[in-house]
mmCIF file of C-alpha atoms in Angstrom:
data_model
loop_
_atom_site.group_PDB
_atom_site.id
_atom_site.type_symbol
_atom_site.label_atom_id
_atom_site.label_comp_id
_atom_site.label_asym_id
_atom_site.label_seq_id
_atom_site.Cartn_x
_atom_site.Cartn_y
_atom_site.Cartn_z
ATOM 1 C CA UNK A 1 193.116 -54.041 -9.983
ATOM 2 C CA UNK A 2 190.809 -53.558 -6.949
ATOM 3 C CA UNK A 3 187.452 -55.171 -6.429
ATOM 4 C CA UNK A 4 184.548 -53.625 -4.496
ATOM 5 C CA UNK A 5 180.936 -54.445 -3.877
ATOM 6 C CA UNK A 6 178.720 -51.563 -4.829
ATOM 7 C CA UNK A 7 175.269 -51.133 -3.354
ATOM 8 C CA UNK A 8 172.944 -48.714 -5.163
ATOM 9 C CA UNK A 9 169.498 -47.388 -5.918
ATOM 10 C CA UNK A 10 168.412 -45.514 -9.089
ATOM 11 C CA UNK A 11 165.689 -43.113 -10.015
ATOM 12 C CA UNK A 12 164.678 -40.538 -12.685
ATOM 13 C CA UNK A 13 163.883 -36.861 -12.466
ATOM 14 C CA UNK A 14 162.154 -34.816 -15.263
ATOM 15 C CA UNK A 15 164.218 -31.863 -16.566
ATOM 16 C CA UNK A 16 161.563 -29.409 -15.352
ATOM 17 C CA UNK A 17 162.164 -30.538 -11.759
ATOM 18 C CA UNK A 18 165.931 -30.701 -11.687
ATOM 19 C CA UNK A 19 166.455 -27.186 -10.211
ATOM 20 C CA UNK A 20 164.273 -27.881 -7.192
ATOM 21 C CA UNK A 21 165.894 -31.283 -6.807
ATOM 22 C CA UNK A 22 169.334 -29.693 -6.707
ATOM 23 C CA UNK A 23 168.212 -27.283 -4.040
ATOM 24 C CA UNK A 24 166.760 -30.179 -2.010
ATOM 25 C CA UNK A 25 169.937 -32.222 -2.307
ATOM 26 C CA UNK A 26 171.993 -29.128 -1.378
ATOM 27 C CA UNK A 27 169.961 -28.816 1.773
ATOM 28 C CA UNK A 28 169.998 -32.504 2.696
ATOM 29 C CA UNK A 29 173.737 -33.008 1.963
ATOM 30 C CA UNK A 30 174.879 -29.630 3.348
ATOM 31 C CA UNK A 31 177.101 -28.994 0.268
ATOM 32 C CA UNK A 32 176.738 -27.318 -3.094
ATOM 33 C CA UNK A 33 176.696 -29.635 -6.151
ATOM 34 C CA UNK A 34 180.021 -30.677 -7.637
ATOM 35 C CA UNK A 35 179.998 -30.563 -11.435
ATOM 36 C CA UNK A 36 180.907 -33.772 -13.176
ATOM 37 C CA UNK A 37 181.731 -34.275 -16.858
ATOM 38 C CA UNK A 38 183.213 -37.633 -17.877
ATOM 39 C CA UNK A 39 184.225 -39.179 -21.212
ATOM 40 C CA UNK A 40 183.424 -42.871 -21.301
ATOM 41 C CA UNK A 41 184.619 -45.438 -23.848
ATOM 42 C CA UNK A 42 183.262 -48.903 -23.948
ATOM 43 C CA UNK A 43 185.456 -51.830 -25.194
ATOM 44 C CA UNK A 44 184.528 -55.312 -26.282
ATOM 45 C CA UNK A 45 186.654 -58.472 -27.002
ATOM 46 C CA UNK A 46 188.136 -58.595 -30.489
ATOM 47 C CA UNK A 47 187.463 -62.344 -30.531
ATOM 48 C CA UNK A 48 184.405 -63.136 -28.372
ATOM 49 C CA UNK A 49 184.468 -66.569 -26.891
ATOM 50 C CA UNK A 50 181.604 -68.640 -28.252
ATOM 51 C CA UNK A 51 181.653 -72.137 -26.649
ATOM 52 C CA UNK A 52 179.848 -75.070 -28.225
ATOM 53 C CA UNK A 53 177.511 -76.208 -25.498
ATOM 54 C CA UNK A 54 176.230 -79.797 -25.144
ATOM 55 C CA UNK A 55 172.981 -80.825 -23.585
ATOM 56 C CA UNK A 56 172.913 -79.906 -19.889
ATOM 57 C CA UNK A 57 176.149 -77.979 -19.990
ATOM 58 C CA UNK A 58 176.611 -74.528 -18.531
ATOM 59 C CA UNK A 59 179.093 -71.948 -19.853
ATOM 60 C CA UNK A 60 181.621 -71.359 -17.154
ATOM 61 C CA UNK A 61 183.496 -68.585 -19.025
ATOM 62 C CA UNK A 62 182.035 -65.109 -19.165
ATOM 63 C CA UNK A 63 183.352 -62.112 -21.034
ATOM 64 C CA UNK A 64 182.479 -58.553 -20.074
ATOM 65 C CA UNK A 65 182.629 -55.134 -21.684
ATOM 66 C CA UNK A 66 185.239 -52.862 -20.199
ATOM 67 C CA UNK A 67 184.424 -49.188 -19.596
ATOM 68 C CA UNK A 68 187.276 -46.618 -19.535
ATOM 69 C CA UNK A 69 186.438 -43.277 -18.115
ATOM 70 C CA UNK A 70 188.257 -39.929 -17.820
ATOM 71 C CA UNK A 71 187.325 -36.809 -15.847
ATOM 72 C CA UNK A 72 187.202 -33.866 -18.289
ATOM 73 C CA UNK A 73 185.317 -31.442 -16.012
ATOM 74 C CA UNK A 74 188.298 -29.141 -15.760
ATOM 75 C CA UNK A 75 189.550 -29.217 -19.288
ATOM 76 C CA UNK A 76 186.484 -28.965 -21.494
ATOM 77 C CA UNK A 77 183.722 -26.405 -21.031
ATOM 78 C CA UNK A 78 182.411 -26.116 -24.620
ATOM 79 C CA UNK A 79 179.641 -28.447 -25.877
ATOM 80 C CA UNK A 80 181.960 -29.753 -28.607
ATOM 81 C CA UNK A 81 184.333 -32.469 -27.349
ATOM 82 C CA UNK A 82 186.949 -34.717 -28.979
ATOM 83 C CA UNK A 83 185.681 -38.180 -29.794
ATOM 84 C CA UNK A 84 187.720 -41.414 -30.164
ATOM 85 C CA UNK A 85 187.795 -41.365 -33.980
ATOM 86 C CA UNK A 86 188.625 -37.615 -34.190
ATOM 87 C CA UNK A 87 191.914 -37.487 -32.255
ATOM 88 C CA UNK A 88 192.787 -40.670 -30.270
ATOM 89 C CA UNK A 89 196.342 -39.355 -29.735
ATOM 90 C CA UNK A 90 195.007 -36.504 -27.644
ATOM 91 C CA UNK A 91 192.799 -38.761 -25.671
ATOM 92 C CA UNK A 92 195.709 -41.112 -24.903
ATOM 93 C CA UNK A 93 197.243 -38.364 -22.755
ATOM 94 C CA UNK A 94 194.297 -38.367 -20.336
ATOM 95 C CA UNK A 95 194.205 -40.361 -17.117
ATOM 96 C CA UNK A 96 191.808 -43.270 -17.733
ATOM 97 C CA UNK A 97 190.197 -45.597 -15.208
ATOM 98 C CA UNK A 98 189.103 -49.039 -16.320
ATOM 99 C CA UNK A 99 186.014 -50.753 -14.809
ATOM 100 C CA UNK A 100 184.341 -54.125 -15.253
ATOM 101 C CA UNK A 101 180.839 -54.336 -13.867
ATOM 102 C CA UNK A 102 179.613 -57.826 -13.095
ATOM 103 C CA UNK A 103 175.911 -58.582 -13.371
ATOM 104 C CA UNK A 104 174.136 -57.607 -10.069
ATOM 105 C CA UNK A 105 173.483 -60.286 -7.444
ATOM 106 C CA UNK A 106 170.209 -62.188 -7.926
ATOM 107 C CA UNK A 107 167.621 -62.867 -5.257
ATOM 108 C CA UNK A 108 165.320 -60.839 -3.122
ATOM 109 C CA UNK A 109 167.117 -57.692 -2.106
ATOM 110 C CA UNK A 110 166.376 -54.191 -0.993
ATOM 111 C CA UNK A 111 169.170 -52.541 -3.007
ATOM 112 C CA UNK A 112 171.250 -53.463 -6.071
ATOM 113 C CA UNK A 113 174.463 -55.279 -5.159
ATOM 114 C CA UNK A 114 177.093 -55.483 -7.860
ATOM 115 C CA UNK A 115 180.817 -56.394 -7.958
ATOM 116 C CA UNK A 116 183.048 -53.834 -9.723
ATOM 117 C CA UNK A 117 186.644 -54.306 -10.688
ATOM 118 C CA UNK A 118 188.588 -51.018 -11.051
ATOM 119 C CA UNK A 119 192.081 -50.179 -12.287
ATOM 120 C CA UNK A 120 193.663 -46.803 -13.177
ATOM 121 C CA UNK A 121 196.155 -46.781 -16.079
ATOM 122 C CA UNK A 122 199.420 -45.228 -14.757
ATOM 123 C CA UNK A 123 201.092 -42.223 -16.327
ATOM 124 C CA UNK A 124 203.258 -43.088 -19.324
ATOM 125 C CA UNK A 125 201.138 -45.928 -20.568
ATOM 126 C CA UNK A 126 199.128 -45.633 -23.696
ATOM 127 C CA UNK A 127 195.668 -46.758 -22.593
ATOM 128 C CA UNK A 128 194.246 -47.501 -26.054
ATOM 129 C CA UNK A 129 197.296 -49.523 -27.081
ATOM 130 C CA UNK A 130 196.987 -51.388 -23.761
ATOM 131 C CA UNK A 131 193.385 -52.231 -24.552
ATOM 132 C CA UNK A 132 194.437 -53.502 -27.972
ATOM 133 C CA UNK A 133 197.114 -55.758 -26.415
ATOM 134 C CA UNK A 134 194.526 -56.944 -23.919
ATOM 135 C CA UNK A 135 192.443 -58.226 -26.836
ATOM 136 C CA UNK A 136 189.784 -55.541 -26.717
ATOM 137 C CA UNK A 137 188.531 -53.111 -29.404
ATOM 138 C CA UNK A 138 186.556 -49.855 -29.377
ATOM 139 C CA UNK A 139 182.740 -50.349 -29.335
ATOM 140 C CA UNK A 140 181.175 -46.988 -28.562
ATOM 141 C CA UNK A 141 181.539 -43.856 -26.452
ATOM 142 C CA UNK A 142 179.387 -41.449 -24.464
ATOM 143 C CA UNK A 143 179.702 -38.484 -22.123
ATOM 144 C CA UNK A 144 178.137 -38.202 -18.643
ATOM 145 C CA UNK A 145 177.312 -34.661 -17.415
ATOM 146 C CA UNK A 146 175.756 -33.656 -14.211
ATOM 147 C CA UNK A 147 176.331 -33.133 -10.457
ATOM 148 C CA UNK A 148 177.693 -35.030 -7.433
ATOM 149 C CA UNK A 149 176.725 -34.837 -3.785
ATOM 150 C CA UNK A 150 178.164 -36.671 -0.751
ATOM 151 C CA UNK A 151 176.004 -37.661 2.205
ATOM 152 C CA UNK A 152 177.869 -39.726 4.806
ATOM 153 C CA UNK A 153 179.054 -42.882 2.905
ATOM 154 C CA UNK A 154 176.611 -42.269 0.067
ATOM 155 C CA UNK A 155 177.732 -40.786 -3.237
ATOM 156 C CA UNK A 156 174.810 -39.194 -5.096
ATOM 157 C CA UNK A 157 175.093 -38.406 -8.758
ATOM 158 C CA UNK A 158 172.459 -36.675 -10.892
ATOM 159 C CA UNK A 159 173.400 -36.902 -14.570
ATOM 160 C CA UNK A 160 172.425 -37.180 -18.185
ATOM 161 C CA UNK A 161 174.135 -39.209 -20.953
ATOM 162 C CA UNK A 162 175.211 -37.454 -24.107
ATOM 163 C CA UNK A 163 176.479 -38.783 -27.415
ATOM 164 C CA UNK A 164 177.961 -37.100 -30.453
ATOM 165 C CA UNK A 165 175.502 -35.679 -33.028
ATOM 166 C CA UNK A 166 176.580 -37.650 -36.120
ATOM 167 C CA UNK A 167 174.239 -35.592 -38.307
ATOM 168 C CA UNK A 168 176.397 -32.512 -37.815
ATOM 169 C CA UNK A 169 178.672 -31.456 -40.588
ATOM 170 C CA UNK A 170 181.212 -29.983 -38.145
ATOM 171 C CA UNK A 171 184.700 -31.490 -38.051
ATOM 172 C CA UNK A 172 184.291 -32.044 -34.302
ATOM 173 C CA UNK A 173 180.740 -33.272 -33.599
ATOM 174 C CA UNK A 174 178.778 -31.458 -30.859
ATOM 175 C CA UNK A 175 177.028 -33.418 -28.155
ATOM 176 C CA UNK A 176 173.359 -34.139 -27.838
ATOM 177 C CA UNK A 177 171.293 -35.941 -25.240
ATOM 178 C CA UNK A 178 170.873 -39.686 -25.673
ATOM 179 C CA UNK A 179 167.403 -39.376 -24.146
ATOM 180 C CA UNK A 180 165.548 -36.649 -26.051
ATOM 181 C CA UNK A 181 163.046 -36.227 -23.156
ATOM 182 C CA UNK A 182 165.901 -34.599 -21.220
ATOM 183 C CA UNK A 183 165.156 -36.479 -18.043
ATOM 184 C CA UNK A 184 167.998 -36.983 -15.408
ATOM 185 C CA UNK A 185 169.124 -40.147 -13.790
ATOM 186 C CA UNK A 186 169.900 -40.175 -10.101
ATOM 187 C CA UNK A 187 172.166 -42.876 -8.738
ATOM 188 C CA UNK A 188 172.866 -43.284 -4.947
ATOM 189 C CA UNK A 189 175.622 -45.738 -4.192
ATOM 190 C CA UNK A 190 178.025 -46.929 -1.481
ATOM 191 C CA UNK A 191 181.094 -49.010 -2.073
ATOM 192 C CA UNK A 192 181.911 -51.857 0.337
ATOM 193 C CA UNK A 193 185.312 -53.538 0.267
ATOM 194 C CA UNK A 194 184.002 -57.087 -0.324
ATOM 195 C CA UNK A 195 180.843 -59.127 -0.595
ATOM 196 C CA UNK A 196 181.662 -61.019 2.599
ATOM 197 C CA UNK A 197 181.705 -57.875 4.681
ATOM 198 C CA UNK A 198 178.174 -58.380 6.040
ATOM 199 C CA UNK A 199 178.386 -55.600 8.539
ATOM 200 C CA UNK A 200 179.355 -53.122 5.828
ATOM 201 C CA UNK A 201 176.653 -54.475 3.506
ATOM 202 C CA UNK A 202 173.955 -54.126 6.096
ATOM 203 C CA UNK A 203 175.139 -50.653 7.130
ATOM 204 C CA UNK A 204 175.203 -49.521 3.494
ATOM 205 C CA UNK A 205 171.744 -50.989 2.862
ATOM 206 C CA UNK A 206 170.321 -49.120 5.883
ATOM 207 C CA UNK A 207 171.841 -45.810 4.729
ATOM 208 C CA UNK A 208 170.380 -46.150 1.215
ATOM 209 C CA UNK A 209 166.954 -47.131 2.612
ATOM 210 C CA UNK A 210 166.914 -44.053 4.813
ATOM 211 C CA UNK A 211 167.798 -41.838 1.834
ATOM 212 C CA UNK A 212 165.090 -43.530 -0.154
ATOM 213 C CA UNK A 213 162.629 -42.444 2.549
ATOM 214 C CA UNK A 214 164.069 -38.912 2.916
ATOM 215 C CA UNK A 215 163.758 -38.305 -0.842
ATOM 216 C CA UNK A 216 160.143 -39.381 -0.988
ATOM 217 C CA UNK A 217 158.316 -36.824 -3.130
ATOM 218 C CA UNK A 218 161.537 -35.758 -4.801
ATOM 219 C CA UNK A 219 162.556 -38.936 -6.597
ATOM 220 C CA UNK A 220 161.538 -42.619 -6.416
ATOM 221 C CA UNK A 221 164.794 -44.506 -5.754
ATOM 222 C CA UNK A 222 164.345 -48.150 -6.772
ATOM 223 C CA UNK A 223 166.226 -51.284 -7.863
ATOM 224 C CA UNK A 224 166.310 -51.450 -11.615
ATOM 225 C CA UNK A 225 165.993 -54.806 -13.424
ATOM 226 C CA UNK A 226 169.434 -56.466 -12.961
ATOM 227 C CA UNK A 227 169.579 -57.198 -16.661
ATOM 228 C CA UNK A 228 169.719 -53.416 -17.315
ATOM 229 C CA UNK A 229 173.087 -53.415 -15.677
ATOM 230 C CA UNK A 230 174.372 -56.601 -17.334
ATOM 231 C CA UNK A 231 177.581 -55.876 -19.306
ATOM 232 C CA UNK A 232 178.312 -59.491 -20.254
ATOM 233 C CA UNK A 233 179.074 -60.311 -23.874
ATOM 234 C CA UNK A 234 176.284 -62.527 -25.220
#
């Protein structure tokens, strides 16, 4: 499992403005958009740790949700996709990457700074059985659809989150947007090897700030409340 420090900014774009935004990003990045379509499953501990705290004591043990993601951009083109409860055996055959996102660093900062642990499950392993042995169980799932651009060290993603439409009577549920307004999320991020790499941190911060300025009038890239990115089990 590898650990990286991710620096990022986020913003939102109305659906009515996404086409012009894609053209702008195409021009700035000098590349056409890359289509992204990911299936994400979130796992939680089967037995959450609930310490009995005395007066003045601080909990030193934190448990986090784990997100497993698989790239399905090349295998699924229809709006209907297979969910966890519909055919887990089929999903086990995909190549899944596990991530643990720690809560972003506190303090006065110009960009979000967050530690991320990443591990890819090797071929031959059964990822869901592995999660069960790890002491985790299925919590929920979602699909991320959108576009990706690369600008120097910056990875830019413009995406929307979809979930299955449980009101459908179809055997395999179609997808629907989680946000009915249809707006898009833009994330700009740079991964740095470690938090102690101050040169890398400063360089990444400068690149993100420049992008923030360059995209003025297109999208307002900001730091979200750190609690919005908190995956700890409470």
